[in-house]
Short mmCIF file of C-alpha atoms in Angstrom, two decimals:
data_model
loop_
_atom_site.label_atom_id
_atom_site.label_comp_id
_atom_site.label_asym_id
_atom_site.label_seq_id
_atom_site.Cartn_x
_atom_site.Cartn_y
_atom_site.Cartn_z
CA MET A 1 9.79 -34.27 3.54
CA THR A 2 11.97 -31.57 5.07
CA ILE A 3 15.27 -30.43 3.57
CA GLU A 4 17.61 -30.05 6.52
CA ASP A 5 19.98 -27.45 5.08
CA PRO A 6 18.78 -24.12 3.64
CA LEU A 7 18.07 -24.49 -0.07
CA PRO A 8 20.38 -22.33 -2.24
CA LEU A 9 18.37 -20.35 -4.80
CA GLU A 10 19.43 -18.92 -8.13
CA SER A 11 18.86 -15.43 -6.73
CA GLY A 12 21.65 -16.01 -4.23
CA ALA A 13 19.24 -16.30 -1.31
CA ARG A 14 18.94 -19.41 0.83
CA LEU A 15 15.51 -20.71 1.86
CA PRO A 16 15.50 -22.42 5.25
CA GLY A 17 13.21 -25.16 6.47
CA VAL A 18 11.93 -26.25 3.07
CA ARG A 19 9.16 -28.83 3.24
CA LEU A 20 7.75 -30.70 0.25
CA ALA A 21 4.38 -32.44 0.42
CA TYR A 22 4.06 -35.44 -1.87
CA GLU A 23 1.93 -38.48 -2.58
CA THR A 24 2.93 -41.87 -3.92
CA TRP A 25 1.15 -44.77 -5.59
CA GLY A 26 2.45 -48.28 -6.18
CA GLN A 27 5.48 -49.97 -4.68
CA ARG A 28 9.06 -48.84 -5.12
CA ALA A 29 11.38 -51.47 -6.59
CA ALA A 30 14.36 -52.38 -4.44
CA ASP A 31 16.67 -50.39 -6.71
CA GLY A 32 14.17 -47.57 -7.35
CA SER A 33 14.23 -48.25 -11.10
CA ASN A 34 10.44 -48.15 -11.48
CA ALA A 35 9.96 -44.64 -10.08
CA VAL A 36 8.01 -42.11 -12.16
CA LEU A 37 7.80 -38.41 -11.29
CA VAL A 38 4.56 -36.57 -12.12
CA LEU A 39 4.69 -32.75 -11.95
CA HIS A 40 1.56 -30.62 -11.70
CA ALA A 41 0.65 -27.36 -13.41
CA LEU A 42 0.63 -23.90 -11.82
CA THR A 43 -2.49 -24.27 -9.70
CA GLY A 44 -2.30 -28.03 -9.09
CA ASP A 45 -1.09 -30.03 -6.15
CA SER A 46 0.22 -33.47 -5.23
CA HIS A 47 -3.21 -35.13 -5.43
CA VAL A 48 -2.87 -36.69 -8.87
CA ALA A 49 -5.18 -39.62 -8.16
CA GLY A 50 -7.69 -40.71 -5.57
CA PRO A 51 -10.91 -39.46 -4.02
CA ALA A 52 -11.49 -36.14 -2.33
CA GLY A 53 -10.46 -36.04 1.30
CA PRO A 54 -8.83 -33.93 4.03
CA GLY A 55 -6.73 -31.25 2.37
CA HIS A 56 -8.00 -32.27 -1.07
CA PRO A 57 -11.59 -31.12 -1.68
CA THR A 58 -11.67 -32.58 -5.18
CA PRO A 59 -10.64 -35.95 -6.66
CA GLY A 60 -7.24 -36.38 -8.26
CA TRP A 61 -6.64 -34.18 -11.28
CA TRP A 62 -5.26 -37.08 -13.38
CA ASP A 63 -7.30 -39.81 -11.71
CA ALA A 64 -7.97 -41.56 -15.02
CA LEU A 65 -4.25 -41.84 -15.70
CA VAL A 66 -2.89 -43.37 -12.48
CA GLY A 67 -3.85 -46.73 -11.04
CA PRO A 68 -3.85 -50.49 -11.70
CA GLY A 69 -4.14 -51.16 -15.42
CA ARG A 70 -4.08 -47.48 -16.33
CA ALA A 71 -1.49 -45.55 -18.34
CA LEU A 72 0.67 -45.19 -15.24
CA ASP A 73 0.06 -48.71 -14.03
CA THR A 74 0.69 -48.76 -10.29
CA ASP A 75 1.08 -52.53 -10.41
CA ARG A 76 4.29 -51.77 -12.29
CA TRP A 77 5.31 -48.20 -11.53
CA PHE A 78 6.06 -46.30 -8.33
CA VAL A 79 4.44 -42.93 -9.02
CA VAL A 80 5.54 -39.85 -7.07
CA ALA A 81 3.85 -36.44 -7.22
CA PRO A 82 5.16 -33.51 -5.12
CA ASN A 83 3.45 -30.21 -4.50
CA VAL A 84 5.78 -27.68 -6.10
CA LEU A 85 8.01 -25.51 -3.92
CA GLY A 86 6.03 -22.30 -3.43
CA GLY A 87 2.74 -24.13 -3.95
CA CYS A 88 1.35 -23.81 -0.40
CA GLN A 89 -0.54 -27.11 -0.66
CA GLY A 90 1.65 -28.68 2.00
CA SER A 91 4.93 -27.45 0.52
CA THR A 92 6.78 -24.36 1.69
CA GLY A 93 5.40 -21.17 0.18
CA PRO A 94 4.37 -17.62 1.03
CA SER A 95 1.73 -18.80 3.53
CA SER A 96 4.28 -20.91 5.43
CA PRO A 97 5.83 -19.62 8.66
CA GLY A 98 9.05 -17.72 8.14
CA PRO A 99 11.97 -17.74 10.59
CA ASP A 100 10.03 -15.42 12.93
CA GLY A 101 6.91 -17.61 12.92
CA ALA A 102 4.83 -15.19 10.84
CA PRO A 103 3.83 -16.08 7.26
CA TRP A 104 6.55 -15.35 4.73
CA GLY A 105 4.12 -13.25 2.67
CA SER A 106 5.92 -10.54 0.71
CA ARG A 107 9.26 -11.63 2.17
CA PHE A 108 9.18 -14.97 0.36
CA PRO A 109 12.09 -15.05 -2.09
CA TYR A 110 11.94 -15.26 -5.85
CA LEU A 111 11.86 -18.82 -7.12
CA THR A 112 12.81 -20.12 -10.53
CA VAL A 113 11.84 -23.39 -12.16
CA ARG A 114 15.42 -24.50 -11.53
CA ASP A 115 15.00 -23.82 -7.80
CA GLN A 116 11.82 -25.88 -7.76
CA VAL A 117 13.56 -28.78 -9.48
CA ALA A 118 16.41 -28.57 -6.97
CA ALA A 119 13.87 -29.16 -4.21
CA GLU A 120 12.38 -32.07 -6.16
CA ALA A 121 15.87 -33.55 -6.54
CA ALA A 122 16.20 -33.46 -2.76
CA LEU A 123 12.93 -35.39 -2.56
CA ALA A 124 14.32 -37.97 -4.99
CA ASP A 125 17.37 -38.34 -2.74
CA ALA A 126 15.12 -38.84 0.30
CA LEU A 127 13.19 -41.56 -1.56
CA ALA A 128 16.45 -43.22 -2.69
CA VAL A 129 15.59 -42.69 -6.35
CA GLU A 130 18.81 -42.21 -8.27
CA ARG A 131 17.14 -42.02 -11.68
CA TRP A 132 13.51 -41.55 -12.65
CA ALA A 133 12.22 -44.02 -15.22
CA ALA A 134 10.20 -41.07 -16.53
CA VAL A 135 9.50 -37.46 -15.64
CA ILE A 136 6.03 -36.32 -16.72
CA GLY A 137 4.52 -32.85 -16.57
CA GLY A 138 2.07 -30.50 -18.23
CA SER A 139 2.07 -26.72 -18.46
CA MET A 140 4.30 -25.42 -15.65
CA GLY A 141 4.89 -29.03 -14.63
CA GLY A 142 6.17 -29.62 -18.15
CA MET A 143 8.60 -26.75 -17.73
CA ARG A 144 9.97 -28.43 -14.63
CA ALA A 145 10.17 -31.74 -16.48
CA LEU A 146 12.27 -30.03 -19.16
CA GLU A 147 14.51 -28.60 -16.45
CA TRP A 148 15.05 -32.10 -15.06
CA ALA A 149 16.23 -33.25 -18.49
CA VAL A 150 18.48 -30.22 -18.98
CA SER A 151 20.10 -29.97 -15.56
CA ARG A 152 19.96 -33.60 -14.46
CA PRO A 153 19.98 -35.77 -17.60
CA GLU A 154 21.66 -38.62 -15.73
CA ARG A 155 18.63 -38.79 -13.42
CA THR A 156 15.99 -38.56 -16.17
CA GLY A 157 15.35 -41.85 -17.94
CA SER A 158 12.68 -40.50 -20.28
CA LEU A 159 10.57 -37.41 -20.62
CA LEU A 160 6.90 -36.74 -21.33
CA VAL A 161 6.10 -33.04 -21.69
CA LEU A 162 2.54 -31.86 -22.36
CA ALA A 163 1.77 -28.36 -23.58
CA ALA A 164 4.82 -26.64 -22.14
CA PRO A 165 7.56 -24.40 -23.55
CA ALA A 166 11.23 -24.22 -22.71
CA ALA A 167 10.82 -20.46 -22.20
CA ALA A 168 8.02 -17.93 -21.90
CA SER A 169 7.26 -15.92 -25.04
CA ALA A 170 6.83 -12.15 -25.10
CA GLU A 171 3.08 -12.66 -25.52
CA GLN A 172 2.91 -14.90 -22.47
CA ILE A 173 4.89 -12.43 -20.39
CA ALA A 174 2.54 -9.62 -21.48
CA TRP A 175 -0.55 -11.61 -20.51
CA GLY A 176 1.10 -12.50 -17.22
CA SER A 177 1.73 -8.85 -16.38
CA VAL A 178 -1.98 -8.10 -16.83
CA GLN A 179 -2.89 -10.88 -14.41
CA ILE A 180 -0.28 -9.77 -11.87
CA ASP A 181 -1.59 -6.20 -11.96
CA ALA A 182 -5.15 -7.48 -11.46
CA ILE A 183 -4.14 -9.36 -8.32
CA ARG A 184 -2.12 -6.47 -6.92
CA SER A 185 -4.95 -4.00 -7.51
CA ASP A 186 -7.14 -5.76 -4.94
CA PRO A 187 -7.27 -3.79 -1.67
CA GLY A 188 -7.05 -7.13 0.11
CA TRP A 189 -3.63 -7.78 -1.43
CA ARG A 190 -1.90 -5.60 1.20
CA GLY A 191 1.41 -5.77 -0.57
CA GLY A 192 1.37 -9.56 -0.32
CA ASP A 193 0.91 -9.71 3.46
CA TYR A 194 -2.74 -10.75 3.54
CA HIS A 195 -2.56 -14.21 5.09
CA HIS A 196 -4.08 -13.30 8.47
CA ALA A 197 -6.26 -10.46 7.15
CA ARG A 198 -9.75 -10.28 5.71
CA PRO A 199 -10.95 -9.96 3.11
CA ALA A 200 -8.42 -11.97 1.15
CA PRO A 201 -7.63 -10.85 -2.43
CA VAL A 202 -9.84 -13.51 -4.01
CA ARG A 203 -11.92 -11.24 -6.23
CA THR A 204 -9.14 -10.00 -8.47
CA GLY A 205 -7.41 -13.38 -8.24
CA ALA A 206 -10.51 -14.83 -9.89
CA SER A 207 -10.40 -12.07 -12.51
CA ALA A 208 -6.78 -12.89 -13.25
CA ARG A 209 -7.70 -16.52 -13.69
CA ARG A 210 -10.49 -15.62 -16.09
CA ALA A 211 -8.06 -13.47 -18.06
CA ALA A 212 -5.71 -16.44 -18.30
CA SER A 213 -8.32 -18.85 -19.65
CA PRO A 214 -8.57 -17.41 -23.21
CA THR A 215 -4.78 -17.56 -23.57
CA SER A 216 -4.84 -21.33 -23.15
CA ARG A 217 -6.99 -21.91 -26.22
CA THR A 218 -6.63 -21.49 -29.94
CA ALA A 219 -9.01 -19.27 -31.86
CA ALA A 220 -11.01 -22.30 -32.96
CA SER A 221 -11.49 -24.05 -29.64
CA PRO A 222 -14.01 -21.62 -28.04
CA ASN A 223 -16.32 -22.33 -30.99
CA SER A 224 -16.24 -26.07 -30.38
CA PRO A 225 -19.20 -27.63 -28.56
CA PRO A 226 -18.52 -28.27 -24.86
CA ALA A 227 -17.32 -31.77 -24.09
CA SER A 228 -19.02 -33.92 -21.52
CA ALA A 229 -17.18 -34.65 -18.30
CA GLY A 230 -16.71 -38.23 -19.46
CA SER A 231 -15.19 -37.28 -22.80
CA ARG A 232 -12.90 -34.75 -21.10
CA SER A 233 -11.74 -37.46 -18.75
CA ARG A 234 -11.12 -39.85 -21.64
CA ALA A 235 -9.16 -37.19 -23.50
CA ARG A 236 -6.99 -36.60 -20.44
CA SER A 237 -6.40 -40.32 -20.03
CA ARG A 238 -5.15 -40.48 -23.61
CA GLY A 239 -2.90 -37.50 -23.00
CA ALA A 240 -4.80 -35.58 -25.68
CA ALA A 241 -5.02 -31.80 -25.58
CA GLY A 242 -7.34 -31.36 -28.56
CA ALA A 243 -7.23 -27.77 -29.72
CA ILE A 244 -6.04 -26.43 -26.39
CA ARG A 245 -2.84 -24.42 -26.50
CA TRP A 246 -1.52 -23.94 -22.99
CA SER A 247 0.35 -20.70 -22.39
CA PRO A 248 2.32 -20.64 -19.11
CA ILE A 249 2.66 -17.01 -18.10
CA SER A 250 6.06 -17.07 -16.46
CA THR A 251 9.03 -19.14 -15.53
CA THR A 252 9.57 -17.68 -12.09
CA THR A 253 7.40 -17.18 -9.05
CA ARG A 254 7.44 -14.37 -6.54
CA GLY A 255 6.37 -14.66 -2.94
CA SER A 256 2.97 -13.72 -1.57
CA TRP A 257 0.71 -15.54 -4.03
CA CYS A 258 0.77 -19.29 -3.39
CA ALA A 259 1.02 -21.41 -6.52
CA GLY A 260 0.00 -18.42 -8.56
CA SER A 261 2.42 -15.68 -7.64
CA THR A 262 3.59 -15.53 -11.22
CA ARG A 263 5.99 -12.88 -12.33
CA ALA A 264 7.09 -12.27 -15.89
CA ALA A 265 10.84 -12.38 -15.53
CA MET A 266 12.26 -14.57 -18.22
#
């Protein structure tokens, strides 16, 4: 889906040529009343359910939750999952061509959660969904779900938020700054303009991700025995988080790092 007019951003900038990739499951009711919006976390994408395939090297990240007879029963609900604005998994982001045809890279504007929800609202308009029966999201997706309820309550029938805050804490911002510095310290970062260069800044990106992992758990959870893949899947399908305490590290994104260009600026 392409937004025809440039998207106004909270920063005052306008982002032209915005495209949002999305997937759907089930059939939309004639009046759109059965539509459910599912919003992914920071490093997710639109592939909530289904097998691996072109553009999606792994199966859906909530595969146990979406489908006939499942929690989001696609015999009843029309489920929509967009790739977040800035996510680069089909949606406009730093790796997308800018007005001059070169990747946006470091020129990509600041985005806020509110900007991302504005793009999702344009998707709802394109799908003729006036009001979501439910908006569901976890982690950063939960932050966007909260923004839907705050800024567009008339379009949000109900809300399911998993492990997400309304604002980033000082601790989360501090951890985020460590991860940002790790990414930027990679020689391959090139100030954010690395998209056609090699090597890419994957080494410190992986280090930043490892640094993030301990912040998403309580002190007790690392001492728990590892769960089997089956039990993890069952826990996800129940919407259970166990002892996990997710800690989103920012509420805004900055260009150059697709779906992970986090910046502590709350």
